[in-house]
mmCIF file of C-alpha atoms in Angstrom:
data_model
loop_
_atom_site.group_PDB
_atom_site.id
_atom_site.type_symbol
_atom_site.label_atom_id
_atom_site.label_comp_id
_atom_site.label_asym_id
_atom_site.label_seq_id
_atom_site.Cartn_x
_atom_site.Cartn_y
_atom_site.Cartn_z
ATOM 1 C CA MET A 22 155.783 17.903 291.771
ATOM 2 C CA GLU A 23 153.455 19.773 289.442
ATOM 3 C CA ASN A 24 154.258 17.340 286.619
ATOM 4 C CA LYS A 25 153.536 14.356 288.875
ATOM 5 C CA THR A 26 150.256 15.890 290.045
ATOM 6 C CA SER A 27 149.247 16.569 286.464
ATOM 7 C CA LYS A 28 150.048 12.976 285.500
ATOM 8 C CA TYR A 29 148.027 11.630 288.438
ATOM 9 C CA ILE A 30 145.060 13.797 287.482
ATOM 10 C CA LYS A 31 145.217 12.653 283.866
ATOM 11 C CA TYR A 32 145.546 9.048 285.014
ATOM 12 C CA ALA A 33 142.559 9.406 287.358
ATOM 13 C CA ILE A 34 140.494 11.042 284.627
ATOM 14 C CA GLY A 35 141.431 8.218 282.274
ATOM 15 C CA GLU A 36 140.483 5.595 284.832
ATOM 16 C CA ILE A 37 137.154 7.307 285.512
ATOM 17 C CA SER A 38 136.487 7.623 281.784
ATOM 18 C CA LEU A 39 137.166 3.905 281.308
ATOM 19 C CA VAL A 40 134.814 3.038 284.164
ATOM 20 C CA VAL A 41 132.084 5.323 282.757
ATOM 21 C CA ILE A 42 132.551 3.891 279.264
ATOM 22 C CA GLY A 43 132.385 0.372 280.707
ATOM 23 C CA ILE A 44 129.169 1.200 282.550
ATOM 24 C CA LEU A 45 127.647 2.762 279.406
ATOM 25 C CA ILE A 46 128.593 -0.280 277.341
ATOM 26 C CA ALA A 47 127.113 -2.608 279.966
ATOM 27 C CA LEU A 48 123.892 -0.562 280.027
ATOM 28 C CA GLN A 49 123.708 -0.612 276.249
ATOM 29 C CA ILE A 50 124.227 -4.377 276.158
ATOM 30 C CA ASN A 51 121.536 -4.774 278.810
ATOM 31 C CA ASN A 52 119.169 -2.589 276.770
ATOM 32 C CA TRP A 53 119.881 -4.641 273.664
ATOM 33 C CA ASN A 54 119.166 -7.838 275.591
ATOM 34 C CA GLU A 55 115.914 -6.413 276.974
ATOM 35 C CA GLU A 56 114.805 -5.255 273.517
ATOM 36 C CA ARG A 57 115.674 -8.662 272.102
ATOM 37 C CA LYS A 58 113.612 -10.373 274.814
ATOM 38 C CA LEU A 59 110.671 -8.041 274.125
ATOM 39 C CA LYS A 60 110.855 -8.742 270.388
ATOM 40 C CA LEU A 61 111.066 -12.504 270.926
ATOM 41 C CA ASN A 62 108.140 -12.366 273.353
ATOM 42 C CA ASP A 63 106.159 -10.188 270.933
ATOM 43 C CA LEU A 64 106.905 -12.601 268.090
ATOM 44 C CA GLN A 65 105.737 -15.595 270.159
ATOM 45 C CA LEU A 66 102.533 -13.797 271.189
ATOM 46 C CA CYS A 67 101.809 -12.875 267.557
ATOM 47 C CA LYS A 68 102.281 -16.485 266.462
ATOM 48 C CA GLU A 69 99.868 -17.669 269.148
ATOM 49 C CA LEU A 70 97.335 -15.003 268.216
ATOM 50 C CA LEU A 71 97.635 -15.940 264.534
ATOM 51 C CA ASN A 72 96.751 -19.568 265.312
ATOM 52 C CA ASP A 73 93.823 -18.374 267.441
ATOM 53 C CA ALA A 74 92.602 -15.992 264.703
ATOM 54 C CA LEU A 75 92.737 -18.768 262.089
ATOM 55 C CA ALA A 76 90.717 -21.047 264.396
ATOM 56 C CA ASP A 77 88.201 -18.233 264.930
ATOM 57 C CA SER A 78 87.857 -17.782 261.175
ATOM 58 C CA ILE A 79 86.826 -21.421 260.733
ATOM 59 C CA PHE A 80 84.316 -21.222 263.570
ATOM 60 C CA PHE A 81 82.796 -17.931 262.393
ATOM 61 C CA GLN A 82 82.398 -19.355 258.903
ATOM 62 C CA SER A 83 80.394 -22.251 260.325
ATOM 63 C CA ARG A 84 78.178 -19.755 262.188
ATOM 64 C CA LEU A 85 77.634 -17.839 258.947
ATOM 65 C CA VAL A 86 76.478 -21.042 257.298
ATOM 66 C CA GLY A 87 74.073 -21.730 260.175
ATOM 67 C CA LEU A 88 72.686 -18.192 260.189
ATOM 68 C CA ASN A 89 72.177 -18.195 256.421
ATOM 69 C CA GLN A 90 70.264 -21.461 256.767
ATOM 70 C CA LEU A 91 68.075 -19.757 259.363
ATOM 71 C CA LYS A 92 67.577 -16.835 257.013
ATOM 72 C CA THR A 93 66.543 -19.234 254.224
ATOM 73 C CA ALA A 94 64.167 -20.977 256.602
ATOM 74 C CA ALA A 95 62.645 -17.685 257.799
ATOM 75 C CA ARG A 96 62.215 -16.455 254.234
ATOM 76 C CA TYR A 97 60.499 -19.720 253.324
ATOM 77 C CA ILE A 98 58.096 -19.483 256.265
ATOM 78 C CA LEU A 99 57.249 -15.858 255.412
ATOM 79 C CA GLU A 100 56.733 -16.751 251.752
ATOM 80 C CA LYS A 101 53.269 -16.908 250.209
ATOM 81 C CA PRO A 102 51.866 -20.457 250.504
ATOM 82 C CA GLU A 103 51.534 -20.890 246.746
ATOM 83 C CA LEU A 104 55.241 -20.103 246.286
ATOM 84 C CA ARG A 105 56.521 -22.640 248.802
ATOM 85 C CA LYS A 106 58.083 -25.788 247.387
ATOM 86 C CA PRO A 107 57.999 -29.194 249.081
ATOM 87 C CA ASP A 108 61.689 -29.866 248.478
ATOM 88 C CA SER A 109 62.866 -26.720 250.300
ATOM 89 C CA ILE A 110 65.537 -26.835 252.972
ATOM 90 C CA ILE A 111 62.964 -25.874 255.595
ATOM 91 C CA LEU A 112 61.191 -29.198 255.142
ATOM 92 C CA GLU A 113 64.436 -31.002 255.959
ATOM 93 C CA ILE A 114 65.022 -28.785 258.985
ATOM 94 C CA ALA A 115 61.495 -29.312 260.267
ATOM 95 C CA ASN A 116 61.694 -33.074 259.811
ATOM 96 C CA GLU A 117 65.063 -33.416 261.491
ATOM 97 C CA ALA A 118 64.482 -31.034 264.382
ATOM 98 C CA ASN A 119 60.804 -31.510 265.206
ATOM 99 C CA GLY A 120 60.738 -27.707 265.181
ATOM 100 C CA PHE A 121 61.003 -24.573 263.105
ATOM 101 C CA PHE A 122 64.753 -24.075 263.406
ATOM 102 C CA THR A 123 67.899 -26.028 264.166
ATOM 103 C CA TYR A 124 70.581 -23.710 265.517
ATOM 104 C CA ARG A 125 73.430 -24.244 267.980
ATOM 105 C CA GLY A 126 73.868 -20.599 268.878
ATOM 106 C CA PHE A 127 77.203 -18.943 269.570
ATOM 107 C CA ARG A 128 78.531 -21.160 272.338
ATOM 108 C CA TYR A 129 82.161 -20.309 271.744
ATOM 109 C CA LEU A 130 84.648 -18.010 273.432
ATOM 110 C CA SER A 131 87.230 -16.652 271.040
ATOM 111 C CA THR A 132 90.767 -17.393 272.277
ATOM 112 C CA VAL A 133 91.842 -14.256 270.411
ATOM 113 C CA VAL A 134 89.569 -12.249 272.687
ATOM 114 C CA SER A 135 90.416 -14.072 275.921
ATOM 115 C CA ASN A 136 94.190 -14.153 275.282
ATOM 116 C CA GLY A 137 94.365 -10.832 273.485
ATOM 117 C CA LYS A 138 93.219 -8.864 276.521
ATOM 118 C CA SER A 139 96.160 -10.173 278.578
ATOM 119 C CA TYR A 140 98.604 -9.881 275.645
ATOM 120 C CA MET A 141 97.688 -6.274 274.873
ATOM 121 C CA GLN A 142 100.208 -4.800 277.339
ATOM 122 C CA GLU A 143 103.045 -6.926 275.958
ATOM 123 C CA LEU A 144 102.481 -6.508 272.224
ATOM 124 C CA GLN A 145 104.853 -4.145 270.405
ATOM 125 C CA SER A 146 103.260 -3.722 266.977
ATOM 126 C CA LYS A 147 100.796 -0.810 266.827
ATOM 127 C CA SER A 148 99.095 -2.269 263.747
ATOM 128 C CA VAL A 149 98.479 -5.542 265.581
ATOM 129 C CA ILE A 150 97.233 -3.738 268.700
ATOM 130 C CA ASN A 151 94.804 -1.584 266.683
ATOM 131 C CA ALA A 152 93.526 -4.593 264.717
ATOM 132 C CA LEU A 153 93.065 -6.523 267.961
ATOM 133 C CA ARG A 154 91.080 -3.679 269.563
ATOM 134 C CA ARG A 155 88.706 -3.478 266.591
ATOM 135 C CA TYR A 156 88.361 -7.263 266.658
ATOM 136 C CA ASN A 157 87.482 -7.348 270.365
ATOM 137 C CA LEU A 158 84.894 -4.592 269.960
ATOM 138 C CA GLN A 159 83.173 -6.259 266.998
ATOM 139 C CA TYR A 160 83.228 -9.640 268.736
ATOM 140 C CA ASP A 161 81.253 -8.109 271.604
ATOM 141 C CA TYR A 162 78.675 -6.841 269.093
ATOM 142 C CA VAL A 163 78.346 -10.305 267.545
ATOM 143 C CA ALA A 164 78.126 -12.092 270.887
ATOM 144 C CA GLY A 165 75.448 -9.634 272.023
ATOM 145 C CA SER A 166 73.382 -9.984 268.857
ATOM 146 C CA ILE A 167 73.595 -13.779 269.059
ATOM 147 C CA GLN A 168 72.456 -13.725 272.686
ATOM 148 C CA ARG A 169 69.479 -11.561 271.738
ATOM 149 C CA LEU A 170 68.642 -13.925 268.880
ATOM 150 C CA ASN A 171 68.850 -16.978 271.132
ATOM 151 C CA ALA A 172 66.703 -15.297 273.794
ATOM 152 C CA LEU A 173 64.101 -14.289 271.216
ATOM 153 C CA ASN A 174 64.138 -17.775 269.721
ATOM 154 C CA GLU A 175 63.471 -19.260 273.158
ATOM 155 C CA LYS A 176 60.782 -16.714 274.000
ATOM 156 C CA GLU A 177 58.932 -16.778 270.676
ATOM 157 C CA LEU A 178 59.493 -20.174 269.092
ATOM 158 C CA ASN A 179 59.575 -22.584 272.004
ATOM 159 C CA PRO A 180 55.882 -22.037 272.847
ATOM 160 C CA LEU A 181 54.952 -22.285 269.159
ATOM 161 C CA GLN A 182 56.915 -25.481 268.697
ATOM 162 C CA LYS A 183 55.076 -26.984 271.663
ATOM 163 C CA LYS A 184 51.798 -25.780 270.171
ATOM 164 C CA HIS A 185 52.558 -27.511 266.853
ATOM 165 C CA MET A 186 54.404 -30.537 268.229
ATOM 166 C CA ASN A 187 51.747 -32.980 267.015
ATOM 167 C CA ASP A 188 51.871 -31.371 263.568
ATOM 168 C CA PHE A 189 55.634 -31.840 263.478
ATOM 169 C CA ILE A 190 55.238 -35.497 264.436
ATOM 170 C CA LEU A 191 52.687 -36.002 261.647
ATOM 171 C CA LEU A 192 54.939 -34.144 259.231
ATOM 172 C CA LYS A 193 57.851 -36.394 260.092
ATOM 173 C CA GLU A 194 55.731 -39.494 259.514
ATOM 174 C CA ASN A 195 54.171 -38.142 256.341
ATOM 175 C CA PRO A 196 56.022 -35.156 254.793
ATOM 176 C CA ASN A 197 53.576 -32.995 252.861
ATOM 177 C CA LEU A 198 53.222 -29.358 251.932
ATOM 178 C CA GLU A 199 49.663 -29.035 253.275
ATOM 179 C CA THR A 200 50.685 -29.741 256.869
ATOM 180 C CA LEU A 201 53.678 -27.465 256.518
ATOM 181 C CA ASN A 202 51.554 -24.585 255.192
ATOM 182 C CA MET A 203 49.003 -25.049 257.954
ATOM 183 C CA MET A 204 51.720 -24.484 260.576
ATOM 184 C CA TYR A 205 53.522 -21.687 258.802
ATOM 185 C CA ASP A 206 50.367 -19.731 258.030
ATOM 186 C CA ASP A 207 49.576 -19.544 261.738
ATOM 187 C CA GLU A 208 49.396 -15.810 262.524
ATOM 188 C CA GLU A 209 51.505 -16.218 265.671
ATOM 189 C CA VAL A 210 54.179 -18.057 263.704
ATOM 190 C CA GLN A 211 54.255 -15.364 261.023
ATOM 191 C CA LYS A 212 54.652 -12.561 263.570
ATOM 192 C CA SER A 213 57.395 -14.395 265.475
ATOM 193 C CA ILE A 214 59.357 -15.352 262.368
ATOM 194 C CA PHE A 215 59.110 -11.807 261.001
ATOM 195 C CA LEU A 216 60.678 -10.497 264.213
ATOM 196 C CA ILE A 217 63.303 -13.241 264.342
ATOM 197 C CA ASN A 218 64.232 -12.571 260.720
ATOM 198 C CA ASP A 219 65.200 -8.994 261.669
ATOM 199 C CA TYR A 220 67.420 -10.329 264.450
ATOM 200 C CA ILE A 221 69.018 -12.814 262.051
ATOM 201 C CA ASN A 222 69.845 -9.987 259.616
ATOM 202 C CA ASP A 223 71.340 -7.895 262.438
ATOM 203 C CA THR A 224 73.499 -10.814 263.586
ATOM 204 C CA LEU A 225 74.634 -11.576 260.041
ATOM 205 C CA ASN A 226 75.681 -7.951 259.528
ATOM 206 C CA HIS A 227 77.793 -7.958 262.696
ATOM 207 C CA LEU A 228 79.277 -11.362 261.887
ATOM 208 C CA ASN A 229 80.226 -10.318 258.360
ATOM 209 C CA ILE A 230 82.040 -7.274 259.768
ATOM 210 C CA LEU A 231 83.775 -9.502 262.304
ATOM 211 C CA GLN A 232 84.980 -11.720 259.463
ATOM 212 C CA LEU A 233 86.545 -8.652 257.838
ATOM 213 C CA ASP A 234 88.187 -7.693 261.144
ATOM 214 C CA ASN A 235 89.390 -11.272 261.503
ATOM 215 C CA ARG A 236 91.097 -11.135 258.107
ATOM 216 C CA ALA A 237 92.612 -7.733 258.926
ATOM 217 C CA LEU A 238 94.017 -9.106 262.192
ATOM 218 C CA ILE A 239 95.445 -12.162 260.445
ATOM 219 C CA GLU A 240 97.107 -9.913 257.840
ATOM 220 C CA ALA A 241 98.607 -7.643 260.534
ATOM 221 C CA LEU A 242 99.936 -10.655 262.466
ATOM 222 C CA ARG A 243 101.448 -12.259 259.368
ATOM 223 C CA GLU A 244 103.114 -8.968 258.418
ATOM 224 C CA ARG A 245 104.574 -8.628 261.920
ATOM 225 C CA ILE A 246 105.902 -12.205 261.856
ATOM 226 C CA LYS A 247 107.307 -11.809 258.343
ATOM 227 C CA ASN A 248 109.226 -8.640 259.335
ATOM 228 C CA ASP A 249 111.030 -10.598 262.035
ATOM 229 C CA LEU A 250 112.262 -13.333 259.690
#
């Protein structure tokens, strides 16, 4: 009887051990599947963010070109009359725009920023998350500086452009340096452009930093994608 009882106990322990091992294996397989799903989801999110970051890079580069044109125009207006040249870029801008500046502003919402905020909780790579946080913060700085520049442009230049509208019309009909100098040497114009030039420099500084953060994010995303191949 004791031998039978001992055998039953050993059998029961063996059965329980098999059940426990089976449960542990099933849990491990489930964990592996969950980790695999998280990695696949993370990989897909990184690929989407990479495409968004590359699109941002192209757009930001176009804004840099526009802002540098504004900077050239502002520098030309603030230049001494005798140093201005009739073939300067500002003459082309004035003729085409019937105004002091031609600028489209920053009417663009980065998909990296809009998507990244919802992706943040699902991303797995710490390097990507850190790069994305820096990117979002710098983007806010750029957007804010652009808004201030646009508001200042509207406040300062719009009244001046209305004031000199007839001069711009004459300049378009007959481009000449005398008419240009007469407008640009206006004391109100000089004060406004001097102030706007500071805002342009501030915006350019933020945008140049954002370009660096953009490249850092692209590098982090590419590294994450490459590690999964």
